[in-house]
Tab-separated table of C-alpha atoms in Angstrom:
chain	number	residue	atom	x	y	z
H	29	UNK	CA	227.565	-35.216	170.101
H	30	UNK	CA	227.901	-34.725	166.071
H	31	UNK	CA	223.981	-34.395	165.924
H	32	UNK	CA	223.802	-31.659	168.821
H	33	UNK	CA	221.405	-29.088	168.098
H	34	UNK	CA	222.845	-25.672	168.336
H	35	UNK	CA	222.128	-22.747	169.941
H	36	UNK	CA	220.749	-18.981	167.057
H	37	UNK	CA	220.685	-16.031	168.828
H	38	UNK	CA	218.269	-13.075	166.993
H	39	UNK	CA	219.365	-9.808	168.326
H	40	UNK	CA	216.635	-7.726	169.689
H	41	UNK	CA	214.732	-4.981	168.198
H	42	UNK	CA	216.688	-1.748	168.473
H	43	UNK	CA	214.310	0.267	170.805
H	44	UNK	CA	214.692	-2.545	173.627
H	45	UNK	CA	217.170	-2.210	176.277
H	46	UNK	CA	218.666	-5.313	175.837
H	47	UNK	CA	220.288	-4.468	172.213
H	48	UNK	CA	223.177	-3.273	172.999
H	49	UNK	CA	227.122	-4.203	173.314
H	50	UNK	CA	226.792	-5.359	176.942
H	51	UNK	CA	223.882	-7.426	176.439
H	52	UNK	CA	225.158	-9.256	173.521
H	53	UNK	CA	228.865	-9.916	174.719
H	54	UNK	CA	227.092	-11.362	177.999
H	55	UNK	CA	225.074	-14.085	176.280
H	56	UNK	CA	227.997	-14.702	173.555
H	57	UNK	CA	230.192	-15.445	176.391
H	58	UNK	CA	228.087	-17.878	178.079
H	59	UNK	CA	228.221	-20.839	175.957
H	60	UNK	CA	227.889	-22.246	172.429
H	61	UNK	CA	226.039	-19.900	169.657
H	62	UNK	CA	226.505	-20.737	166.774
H	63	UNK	CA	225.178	-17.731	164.468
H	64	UNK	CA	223.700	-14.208	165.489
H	65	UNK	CA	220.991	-13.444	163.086
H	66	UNK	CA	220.634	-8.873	163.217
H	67	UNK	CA	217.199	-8.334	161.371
H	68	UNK	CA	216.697	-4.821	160.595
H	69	UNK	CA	212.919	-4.384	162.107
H	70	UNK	CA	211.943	-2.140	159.730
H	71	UNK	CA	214.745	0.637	160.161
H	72	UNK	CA	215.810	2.857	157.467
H	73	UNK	CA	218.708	1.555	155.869
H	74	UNK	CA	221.345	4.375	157.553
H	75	UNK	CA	220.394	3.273	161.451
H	76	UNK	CA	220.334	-0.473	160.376
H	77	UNK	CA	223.715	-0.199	158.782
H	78	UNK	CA	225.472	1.175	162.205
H	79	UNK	CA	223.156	-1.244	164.419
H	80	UNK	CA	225.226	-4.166	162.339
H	81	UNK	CA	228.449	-2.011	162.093
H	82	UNK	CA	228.004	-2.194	165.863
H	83	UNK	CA	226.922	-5.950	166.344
H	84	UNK	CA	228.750	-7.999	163.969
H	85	UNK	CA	232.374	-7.578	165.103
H	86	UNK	CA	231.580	-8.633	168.555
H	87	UNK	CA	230.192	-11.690	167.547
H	88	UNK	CA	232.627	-12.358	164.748
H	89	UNK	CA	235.097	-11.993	167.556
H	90	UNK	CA	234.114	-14.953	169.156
H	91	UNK	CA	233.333	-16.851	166.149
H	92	UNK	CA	230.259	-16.476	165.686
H	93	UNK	CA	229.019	-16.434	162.223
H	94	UNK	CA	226.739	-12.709	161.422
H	95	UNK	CA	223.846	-13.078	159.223
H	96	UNK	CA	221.914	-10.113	158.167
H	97	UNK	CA	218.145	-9.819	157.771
H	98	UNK	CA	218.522	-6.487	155.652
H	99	UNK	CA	219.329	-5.493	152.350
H	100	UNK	CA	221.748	-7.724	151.251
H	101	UNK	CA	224.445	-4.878	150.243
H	102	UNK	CA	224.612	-4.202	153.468
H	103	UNK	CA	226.019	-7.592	154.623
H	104	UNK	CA	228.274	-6.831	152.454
H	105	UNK	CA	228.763	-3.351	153.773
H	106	UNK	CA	229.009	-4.588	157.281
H	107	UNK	CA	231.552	-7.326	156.483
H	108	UNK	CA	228.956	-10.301	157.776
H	109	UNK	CA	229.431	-13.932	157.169
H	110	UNK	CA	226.465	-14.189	155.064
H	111	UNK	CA	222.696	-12.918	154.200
H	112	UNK	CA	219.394	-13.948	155.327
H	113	UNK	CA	217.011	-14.061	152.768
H	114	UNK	CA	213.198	-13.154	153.018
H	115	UNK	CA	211.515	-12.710	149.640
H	116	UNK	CA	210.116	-14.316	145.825
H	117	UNK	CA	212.311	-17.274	144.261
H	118	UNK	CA	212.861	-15.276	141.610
H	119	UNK	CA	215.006	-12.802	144.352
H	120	UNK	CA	215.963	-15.561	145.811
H	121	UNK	CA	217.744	-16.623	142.684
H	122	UNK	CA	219.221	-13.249	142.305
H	123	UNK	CA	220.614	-12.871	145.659
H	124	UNK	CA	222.419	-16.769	145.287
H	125	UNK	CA	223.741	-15.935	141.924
H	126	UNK	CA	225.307	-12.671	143.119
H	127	UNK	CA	226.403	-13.343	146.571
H	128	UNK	CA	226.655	-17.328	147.618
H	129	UNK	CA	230.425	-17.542	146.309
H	130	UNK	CA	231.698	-15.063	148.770
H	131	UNK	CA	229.443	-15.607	151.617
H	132	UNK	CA	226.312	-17.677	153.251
H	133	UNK	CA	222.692	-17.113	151.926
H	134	UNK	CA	219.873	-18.390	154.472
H	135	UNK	CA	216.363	-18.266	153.747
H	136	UNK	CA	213.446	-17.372	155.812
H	137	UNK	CA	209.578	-16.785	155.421
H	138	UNK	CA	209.110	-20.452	154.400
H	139	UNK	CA	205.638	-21.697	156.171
H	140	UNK	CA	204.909	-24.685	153.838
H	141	UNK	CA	206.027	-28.055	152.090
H	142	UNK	CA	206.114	-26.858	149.367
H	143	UNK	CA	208.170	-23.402	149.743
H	144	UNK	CA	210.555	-25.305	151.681
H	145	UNK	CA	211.043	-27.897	148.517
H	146	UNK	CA	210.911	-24.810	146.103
H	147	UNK	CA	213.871	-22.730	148.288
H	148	UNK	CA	215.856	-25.892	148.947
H	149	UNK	CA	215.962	-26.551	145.119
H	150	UNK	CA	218.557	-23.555	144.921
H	151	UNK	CA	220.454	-24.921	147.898
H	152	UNK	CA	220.783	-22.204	150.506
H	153	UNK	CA	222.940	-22.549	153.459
H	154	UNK	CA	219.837	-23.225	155.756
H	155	UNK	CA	215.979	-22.975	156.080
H	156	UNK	CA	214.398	-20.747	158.451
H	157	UNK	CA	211.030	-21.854	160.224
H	158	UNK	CA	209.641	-19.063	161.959
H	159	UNK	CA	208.962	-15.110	162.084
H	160	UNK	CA	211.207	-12.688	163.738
H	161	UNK	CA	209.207	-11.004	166.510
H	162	UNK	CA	206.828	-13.816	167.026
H	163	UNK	CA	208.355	-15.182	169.365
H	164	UNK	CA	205.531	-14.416	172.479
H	165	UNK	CA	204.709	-17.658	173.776
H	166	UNK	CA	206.332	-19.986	175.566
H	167	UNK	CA	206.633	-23.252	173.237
H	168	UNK	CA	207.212	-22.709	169.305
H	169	UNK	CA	204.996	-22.348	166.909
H	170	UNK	CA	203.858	-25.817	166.301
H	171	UNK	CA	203.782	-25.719	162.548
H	172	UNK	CA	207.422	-24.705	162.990
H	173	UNK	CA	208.367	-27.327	164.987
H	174	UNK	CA	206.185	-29.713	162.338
H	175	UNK	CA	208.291	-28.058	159.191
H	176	UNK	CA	211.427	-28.711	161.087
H	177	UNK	CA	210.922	-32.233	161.845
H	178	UNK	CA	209.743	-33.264	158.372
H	179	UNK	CA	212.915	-31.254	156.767
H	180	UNK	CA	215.106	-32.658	159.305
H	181	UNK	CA	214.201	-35.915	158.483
H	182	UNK	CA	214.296	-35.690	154.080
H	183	UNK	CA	216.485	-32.818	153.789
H	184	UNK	CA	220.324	-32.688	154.351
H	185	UNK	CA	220.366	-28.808	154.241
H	186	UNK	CA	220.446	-27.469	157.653
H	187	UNK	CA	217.594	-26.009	159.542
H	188	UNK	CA	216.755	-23.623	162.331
H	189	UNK	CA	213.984	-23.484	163.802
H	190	UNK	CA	212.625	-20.341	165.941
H	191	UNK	CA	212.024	-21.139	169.630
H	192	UNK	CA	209.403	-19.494	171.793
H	193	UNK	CA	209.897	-16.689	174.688
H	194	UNK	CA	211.260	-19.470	176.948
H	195	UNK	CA	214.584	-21.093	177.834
H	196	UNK	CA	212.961	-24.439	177.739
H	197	UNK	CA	211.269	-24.189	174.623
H	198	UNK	CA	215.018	-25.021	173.249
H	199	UNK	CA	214.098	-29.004	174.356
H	200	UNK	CA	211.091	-29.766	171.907
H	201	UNK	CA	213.190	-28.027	168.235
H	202	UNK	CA	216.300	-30.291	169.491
H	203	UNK	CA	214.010	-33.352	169.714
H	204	UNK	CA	212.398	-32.448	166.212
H	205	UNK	CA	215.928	-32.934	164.954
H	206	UNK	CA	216.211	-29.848	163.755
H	207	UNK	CA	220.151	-28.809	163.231
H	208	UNK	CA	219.694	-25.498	165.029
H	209	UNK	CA	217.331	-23.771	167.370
H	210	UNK	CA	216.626	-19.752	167.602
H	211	UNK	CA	215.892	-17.440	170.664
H	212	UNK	CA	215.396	-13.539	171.003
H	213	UNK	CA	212.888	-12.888	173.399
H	214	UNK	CA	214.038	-15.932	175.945
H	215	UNK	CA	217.366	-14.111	175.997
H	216	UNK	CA	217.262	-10.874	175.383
H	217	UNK	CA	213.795	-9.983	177.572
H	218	UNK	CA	214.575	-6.764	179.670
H	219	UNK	CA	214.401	-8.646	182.970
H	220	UNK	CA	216.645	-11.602	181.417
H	221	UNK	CA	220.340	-11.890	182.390
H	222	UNK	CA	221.299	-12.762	178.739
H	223	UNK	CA	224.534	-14.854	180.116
H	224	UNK	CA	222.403	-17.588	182.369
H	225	UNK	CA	219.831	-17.776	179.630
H	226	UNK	CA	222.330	-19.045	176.948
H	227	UNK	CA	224.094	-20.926	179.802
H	228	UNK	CA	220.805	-22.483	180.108
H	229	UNK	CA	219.694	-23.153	176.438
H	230	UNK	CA	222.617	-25.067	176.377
H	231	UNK	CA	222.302	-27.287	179.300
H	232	UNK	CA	219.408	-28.484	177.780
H	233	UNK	CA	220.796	-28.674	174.357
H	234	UNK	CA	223.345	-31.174	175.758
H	235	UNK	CA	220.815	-33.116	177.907
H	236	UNK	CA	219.134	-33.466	174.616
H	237	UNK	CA	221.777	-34.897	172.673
H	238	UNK	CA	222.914	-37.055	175.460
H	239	UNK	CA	219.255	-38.793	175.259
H	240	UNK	CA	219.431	-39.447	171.726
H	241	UNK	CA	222.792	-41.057	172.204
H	242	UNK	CA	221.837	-43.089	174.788
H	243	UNK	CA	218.447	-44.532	172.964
């Protein structure tokens, strides 16, 4: 299955119950995730640097590569894999001159054609279609799953595209052919054991990659 889509877990935002240790070694130890993506929500820089000091070794533990939605010292800081990237191309630049030789630099915020062409020029790591939070329907966002199955198909950088507040909605981004699919909500609701919900995710991940073989 070289062409399997892959599983992105977003931690949750810190004032849910579900971002904790507990939560997160549950779903990590449940099945294939690739990356854990820790955006910092808006904290001051001081609470998000402990919320990562707490997160990233437990998923580096289990290799699972830490990318932080932050200031970009602070990946540093925190000893993550690599930096995810909302901001101008001209920041953009800065942040691949000055950290892509010692670690990965993703990008996010891209909602057209022609930001995604514009970002890819500097060759990031990966593209990010989608919004951190928005995930509060079930299905993605359909201009996400649009972006990711144009890229997929014209682009050899990777992409990931966010998911929707469901376990399911993990079929339609692997049939885009996007590289990697995202989920928060879908596994880290309050009411959601975080373990069967990766379990899950992937099930369907490999059903999906199975079909595609088979065609």
């Amino acid at each position: 299955m070289t062409n399997r889509c892959r599983l992105v877990l977003i931690a949750p935002p810190p004032e849910t119950a579900a971002n904790d240790e507990a939560h997160l070694e549950a779903a990590l130890s449940a099945g294939d995730v690739a990356s854990l993506i820790i955006p910092d929500y808006g904290q001051d820089e001081v609470s998000f640097q402990a919320r990562a000091e707490r997160l990233t070794p437990i998923a580096q533990a289990r290799n699972v590569a830490v990318m932080i939605a932050g200031a970009p010292r602070i990946a540093a800081r925190v000893k993550a894999d690599g930096i995810h990237f909302e901001g101008s191309l001209e920041e953009l630049t800065d942040v691949i001159e000055k950290y892509q030789d010692r670690m990965m630099i993703g990008v996010g915020g891209v909602k057209t054609r022609d930001d995604a062409l514009q970002c890819g020029e500097l060759q990031p790591d990966y593209l990010f279609f989608g919004r951190f939070g928005y995930d509060n329907k079930p299905e993605p966002h359909p201009r996400n799953l649009t972006l990711g199955t144009w890229w997929s198909e014209m682009v050899e950088i990777p992409c990931i595209v966010m998911g929707g507040n469901t376990i399911g909605s993990v079929e339609p981004v692997a049939a885009s052919g996007s590289d990697f699919t995202a989920l928060c909500a879908a596994v880290f609701a309050d009411e959601t054991d975080p373990a069967t919900a990766v379990a899950e995710a992937n099930s369907i991940l490999d059903r999906a990659a199975q079909q595609v073989e088979g065609a």
